[in-house]
Coordinates of C-alpha atoms in Angstrom, one line a residue:
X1 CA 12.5 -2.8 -8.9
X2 CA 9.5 -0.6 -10.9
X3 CA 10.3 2.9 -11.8
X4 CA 8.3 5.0 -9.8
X5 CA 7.8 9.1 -9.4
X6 CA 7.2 11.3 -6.6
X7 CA 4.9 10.1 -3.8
X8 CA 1.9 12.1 -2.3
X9 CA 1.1 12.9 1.2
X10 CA -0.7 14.0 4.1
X11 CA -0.3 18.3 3.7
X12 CA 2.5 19.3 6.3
X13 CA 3.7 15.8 6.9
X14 CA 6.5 14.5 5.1
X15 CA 6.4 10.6 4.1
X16 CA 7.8 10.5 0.8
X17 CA 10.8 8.0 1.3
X18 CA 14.4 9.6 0.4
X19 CA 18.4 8.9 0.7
X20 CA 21.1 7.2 -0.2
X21 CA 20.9 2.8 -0.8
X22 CA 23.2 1.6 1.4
X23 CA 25.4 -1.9 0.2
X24 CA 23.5 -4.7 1.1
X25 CA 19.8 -3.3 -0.4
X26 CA 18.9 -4.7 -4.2
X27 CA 18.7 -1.9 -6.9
X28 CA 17.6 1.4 -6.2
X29 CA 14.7 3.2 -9.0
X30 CA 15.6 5.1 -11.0
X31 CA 13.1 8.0 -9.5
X32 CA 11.3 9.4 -6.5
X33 CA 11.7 7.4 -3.3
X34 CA 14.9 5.7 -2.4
X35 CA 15.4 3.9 1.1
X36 CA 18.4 3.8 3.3
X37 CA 19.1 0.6 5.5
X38 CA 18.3 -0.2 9.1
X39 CA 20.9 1.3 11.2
X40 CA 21.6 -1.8 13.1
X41 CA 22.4 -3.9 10.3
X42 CA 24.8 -1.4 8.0
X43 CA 26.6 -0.2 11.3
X44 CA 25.9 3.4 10.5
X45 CA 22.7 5.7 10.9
X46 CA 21.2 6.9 7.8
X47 CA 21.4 10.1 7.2
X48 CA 18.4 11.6 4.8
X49 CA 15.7 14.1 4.6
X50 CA 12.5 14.5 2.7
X51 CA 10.7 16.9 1.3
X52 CA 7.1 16.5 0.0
X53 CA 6.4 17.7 -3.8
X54 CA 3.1 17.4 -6.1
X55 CA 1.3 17.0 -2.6
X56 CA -2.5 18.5 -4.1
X57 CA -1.9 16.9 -7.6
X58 CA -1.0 13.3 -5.9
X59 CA -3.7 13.2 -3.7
X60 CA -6.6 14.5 -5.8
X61 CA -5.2 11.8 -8.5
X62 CA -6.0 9.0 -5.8
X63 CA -9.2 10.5 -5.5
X64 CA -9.8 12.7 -2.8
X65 CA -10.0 16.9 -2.3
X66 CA -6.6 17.6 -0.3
X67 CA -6.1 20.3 1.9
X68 CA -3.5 23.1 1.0
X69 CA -0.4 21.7 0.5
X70 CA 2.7 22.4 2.9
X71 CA 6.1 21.3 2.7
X72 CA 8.1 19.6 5.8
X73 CA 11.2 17.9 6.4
X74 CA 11.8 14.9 8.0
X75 CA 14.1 11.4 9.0
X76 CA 12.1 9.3 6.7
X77 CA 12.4 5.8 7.8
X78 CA 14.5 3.3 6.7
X79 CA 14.2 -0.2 5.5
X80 CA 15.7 -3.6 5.6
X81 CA 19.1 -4.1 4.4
X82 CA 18.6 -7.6 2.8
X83 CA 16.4 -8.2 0.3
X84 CA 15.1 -11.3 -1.7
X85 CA 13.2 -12.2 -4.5
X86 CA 9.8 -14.3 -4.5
X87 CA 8.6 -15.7 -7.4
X88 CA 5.6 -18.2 -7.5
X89 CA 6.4 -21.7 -9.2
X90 CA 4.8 -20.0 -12.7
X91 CA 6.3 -16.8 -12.4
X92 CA 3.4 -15.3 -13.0
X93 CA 4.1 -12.6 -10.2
X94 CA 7.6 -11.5 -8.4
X95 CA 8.0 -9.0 -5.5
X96 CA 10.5 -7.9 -3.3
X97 CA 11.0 -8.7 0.5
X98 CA 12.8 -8.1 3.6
X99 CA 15.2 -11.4 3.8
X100 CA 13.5 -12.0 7.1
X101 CA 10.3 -11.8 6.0
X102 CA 8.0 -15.2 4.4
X103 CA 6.3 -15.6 1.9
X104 CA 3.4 -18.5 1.6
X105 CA 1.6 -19.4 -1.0
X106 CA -1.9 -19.9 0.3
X107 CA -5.1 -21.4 -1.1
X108 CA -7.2 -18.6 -2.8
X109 CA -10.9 -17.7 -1.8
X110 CA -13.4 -19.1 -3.1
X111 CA -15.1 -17.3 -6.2
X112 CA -11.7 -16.4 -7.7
X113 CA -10.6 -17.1 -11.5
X114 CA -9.1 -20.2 -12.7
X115 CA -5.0 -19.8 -11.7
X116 CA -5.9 -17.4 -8.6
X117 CA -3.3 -17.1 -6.3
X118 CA -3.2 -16.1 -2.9
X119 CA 0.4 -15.0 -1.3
X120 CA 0.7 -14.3 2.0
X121 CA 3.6 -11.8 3.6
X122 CA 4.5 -12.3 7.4
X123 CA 7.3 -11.3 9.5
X124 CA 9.5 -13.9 11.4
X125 CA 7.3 -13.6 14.6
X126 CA 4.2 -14.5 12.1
X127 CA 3.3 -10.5 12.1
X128 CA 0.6 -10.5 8.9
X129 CA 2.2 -7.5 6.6
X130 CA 0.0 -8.2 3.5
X131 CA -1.2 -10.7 0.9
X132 CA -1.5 -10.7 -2.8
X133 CA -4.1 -12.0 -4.4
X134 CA -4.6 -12.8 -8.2
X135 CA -7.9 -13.9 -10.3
X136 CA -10.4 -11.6 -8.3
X137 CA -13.6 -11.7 -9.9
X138 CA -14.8 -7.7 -10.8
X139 CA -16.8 -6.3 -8.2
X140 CA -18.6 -2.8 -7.8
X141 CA -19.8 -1.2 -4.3
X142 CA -23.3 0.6 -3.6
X143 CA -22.3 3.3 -1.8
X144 CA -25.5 5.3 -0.6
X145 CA -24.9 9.0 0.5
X146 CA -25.8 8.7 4.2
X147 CA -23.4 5.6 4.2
X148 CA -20.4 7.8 3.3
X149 CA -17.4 8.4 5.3
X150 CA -14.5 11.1 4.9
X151 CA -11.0 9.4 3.9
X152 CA -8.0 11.3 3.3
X153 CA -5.0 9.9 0.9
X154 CA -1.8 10.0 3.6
X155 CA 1.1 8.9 0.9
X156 CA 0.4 8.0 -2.8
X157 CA 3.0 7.3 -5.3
X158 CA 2.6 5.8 -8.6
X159 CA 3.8 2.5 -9.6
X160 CA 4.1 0.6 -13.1
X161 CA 1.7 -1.9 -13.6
X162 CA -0.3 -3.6 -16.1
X163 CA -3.8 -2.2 -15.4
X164 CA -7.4 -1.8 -17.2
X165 CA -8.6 1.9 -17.7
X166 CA -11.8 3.0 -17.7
X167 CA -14.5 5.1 -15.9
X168 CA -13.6 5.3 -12.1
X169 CA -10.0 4.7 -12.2
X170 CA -6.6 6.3 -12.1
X171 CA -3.6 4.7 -12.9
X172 CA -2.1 2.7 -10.4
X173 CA -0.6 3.9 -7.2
X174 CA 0.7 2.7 -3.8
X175 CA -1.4 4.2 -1.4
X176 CA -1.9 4.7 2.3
X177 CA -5.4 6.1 2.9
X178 CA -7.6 6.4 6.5
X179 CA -11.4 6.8 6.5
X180 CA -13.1 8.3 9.2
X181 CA -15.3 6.5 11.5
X182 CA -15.3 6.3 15.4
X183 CA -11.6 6.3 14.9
X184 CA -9.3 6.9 11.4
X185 CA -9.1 3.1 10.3
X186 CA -5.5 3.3 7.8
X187 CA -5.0 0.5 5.1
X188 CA -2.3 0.8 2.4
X189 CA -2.3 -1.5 -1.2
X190 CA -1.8 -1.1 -4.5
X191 CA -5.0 0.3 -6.6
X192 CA -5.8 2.3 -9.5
X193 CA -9.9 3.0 -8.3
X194 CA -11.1 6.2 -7.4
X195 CA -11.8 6.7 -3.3
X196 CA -15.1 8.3 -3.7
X197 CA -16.7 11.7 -4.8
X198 CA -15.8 14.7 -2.5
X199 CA -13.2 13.0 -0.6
X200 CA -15.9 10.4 0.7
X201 CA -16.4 6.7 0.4
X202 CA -18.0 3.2 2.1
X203 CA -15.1 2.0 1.4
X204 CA -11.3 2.3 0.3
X205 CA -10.6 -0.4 -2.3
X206 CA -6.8 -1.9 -2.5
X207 CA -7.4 -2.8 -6.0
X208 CA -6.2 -3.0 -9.5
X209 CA -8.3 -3.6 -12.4
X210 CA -6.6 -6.8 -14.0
X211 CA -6.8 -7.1 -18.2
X212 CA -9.7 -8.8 -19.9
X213 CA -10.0 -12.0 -18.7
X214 CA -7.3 -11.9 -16.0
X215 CA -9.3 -11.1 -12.9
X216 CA -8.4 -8.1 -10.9
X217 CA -5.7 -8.2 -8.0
X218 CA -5.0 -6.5 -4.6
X219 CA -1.5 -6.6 -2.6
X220 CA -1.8 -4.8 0.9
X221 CA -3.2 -5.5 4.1
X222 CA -6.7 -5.5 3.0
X223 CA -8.6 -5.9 -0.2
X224 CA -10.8 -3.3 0.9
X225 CA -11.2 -0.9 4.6
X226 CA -14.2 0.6 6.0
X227 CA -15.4 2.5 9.3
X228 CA -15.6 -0.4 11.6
X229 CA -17.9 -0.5 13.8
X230 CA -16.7 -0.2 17.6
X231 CA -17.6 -4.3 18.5
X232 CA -15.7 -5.1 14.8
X233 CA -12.4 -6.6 14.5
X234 CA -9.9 -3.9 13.1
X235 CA -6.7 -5.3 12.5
X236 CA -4.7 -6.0 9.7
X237 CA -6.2 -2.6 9.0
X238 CA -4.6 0.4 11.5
X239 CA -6.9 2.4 14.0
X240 CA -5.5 5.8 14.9
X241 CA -6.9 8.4 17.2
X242 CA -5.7 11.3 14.5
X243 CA -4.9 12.0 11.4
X244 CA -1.4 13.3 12.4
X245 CA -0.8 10.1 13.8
X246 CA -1.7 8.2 11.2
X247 CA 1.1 10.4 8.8
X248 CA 3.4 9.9 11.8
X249 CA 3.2 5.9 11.2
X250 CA 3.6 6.3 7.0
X251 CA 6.5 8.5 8.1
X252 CA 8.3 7.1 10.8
X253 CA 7.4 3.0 11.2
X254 CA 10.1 0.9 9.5
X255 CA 7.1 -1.6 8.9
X256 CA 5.5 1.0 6.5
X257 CA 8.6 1.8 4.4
X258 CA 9.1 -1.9 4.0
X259 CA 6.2 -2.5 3.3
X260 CA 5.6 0.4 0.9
X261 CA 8.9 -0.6 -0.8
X262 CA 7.7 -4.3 -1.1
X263 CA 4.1 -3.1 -3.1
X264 CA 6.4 -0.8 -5.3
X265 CA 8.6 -3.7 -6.3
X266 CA 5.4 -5.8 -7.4
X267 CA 5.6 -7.5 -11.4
X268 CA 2.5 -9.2 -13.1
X269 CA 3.7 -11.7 -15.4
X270 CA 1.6 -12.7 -18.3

């Protein structure tokens, strides 16, 4: 897996992943979050606690104002105890996955680069997870004033990855963010954009600027997550009724930390 550092969160809510690998799981990194394995399949309950660091500096490096930070403790969640390996036929990208989990290479969308791929995540009862897609053409967002919507950065922890620089971007993170609109609609993806001025966006992009003549990519649930309207379909994106129980799900679902865990482990060949 990518090295990695300490993650960001929500202030007062603890979601950075912690423990002790237990046999079964592939390689721990060599910093910041470590998982333990699903109780039911190691035989034994993990046993770990977490304690959020860096909360301000994390989440105003993702892009948005954070509220004081706090500090909390908590039984971070634990994930899958078997792992594989998925590599497409070129090798051009490898990730990690629960051994239940499938992986499906799926035709790309149309407008993307020559050698685009699209990979599709699911869980044994066909659950979408996420999808990584390669050869994005670059795209920019009008985002007029009145069309802005609060967002607040839940868990952010940087990742290695090959990435472009440039005005408007950080470098890359695994994020979990949740923009305001009739409810808090949550995404989570890889990206090194900036959210928006002032803690405020149209949208939350799940985007990484690719090199020169590689396209950009996105691996998460979305490519991009807005305030959807009330008559709008929501999912794969999340729709919570707070803010607190949006951090709940980043620090408590079993889905997230896989899933989290799965982004992290992400390589770009070539």
């Amino acid at each position: 897996m990518r090295r990695i550092a300490s993650a960001g969160v929500l202030p007062g809510t603890a979601v950075l992943l912690a423990g002790a690998l237990i046999a079964g799981c592939s390689t721990p990194p060599k910093s910041g979050p470590a998982w333990t394995a699903e109780a039911g399949d190691s035989g034994a309950a993990p046993t770990a606690t977490a304690s959020p660091e860096g909360s301000a500096s994390a989440a105003a490096s993702a892009g948005t104002t954070p509220a004081a930070s706090g500090s909390a403790t908590a039984q971070p969640a634990a994930t899958a105890s078997a792992w594989k390996t998925f590599s497409d036929p070129a090798k051009t990208v490898v990730f990690e996955l629960p051994e239940t989990w499938i992986a499906q290479a799926v035709p790309p969308e149309e407008g993307t680069l020559p050698g685009a791929i699209k990979i599709e995540v699911k869980k044994p009862d066909g659950t979408f997870m996420a999808a990584l897609r390669t050869g994005l053409p670059p795209s920019s967002a009008d985002c007029p004033e009145d069309a802005r919507r609060p967002y607040t950065v839940i868990s952010s922890v940087p990742v290695e990855l090959s990435a472009a620089g440039g005005e408007g971007t950080i470098p890359p993170r695994v994020v979990f963010r949740a923009i305001q609109g009739y409810r808090f609609f949550g995404s989570y993806g890889i990206t090194n954009l900036i959210g928006g001025p002032d803690g405020q966006a149209c949208e939350l992009r799940n985007i990484v600027r690719g090199p020169a003549g590689k396209g950009d990519y996105s691996f998460g649930d979305l490519v991009s997550v807005r305030a959807f309207a009330p008559d709008e379909k929501v999912a794969p994106a999340k729709a919570f009724d707070t803010l607190e129980q949006a951090a709940k799900y980043a620090s408590e679902s079993a889905d997230f930390a896989n899933v989290q865990r799965m982004l992290m482990s992400l390589e770009i060949k070539n």
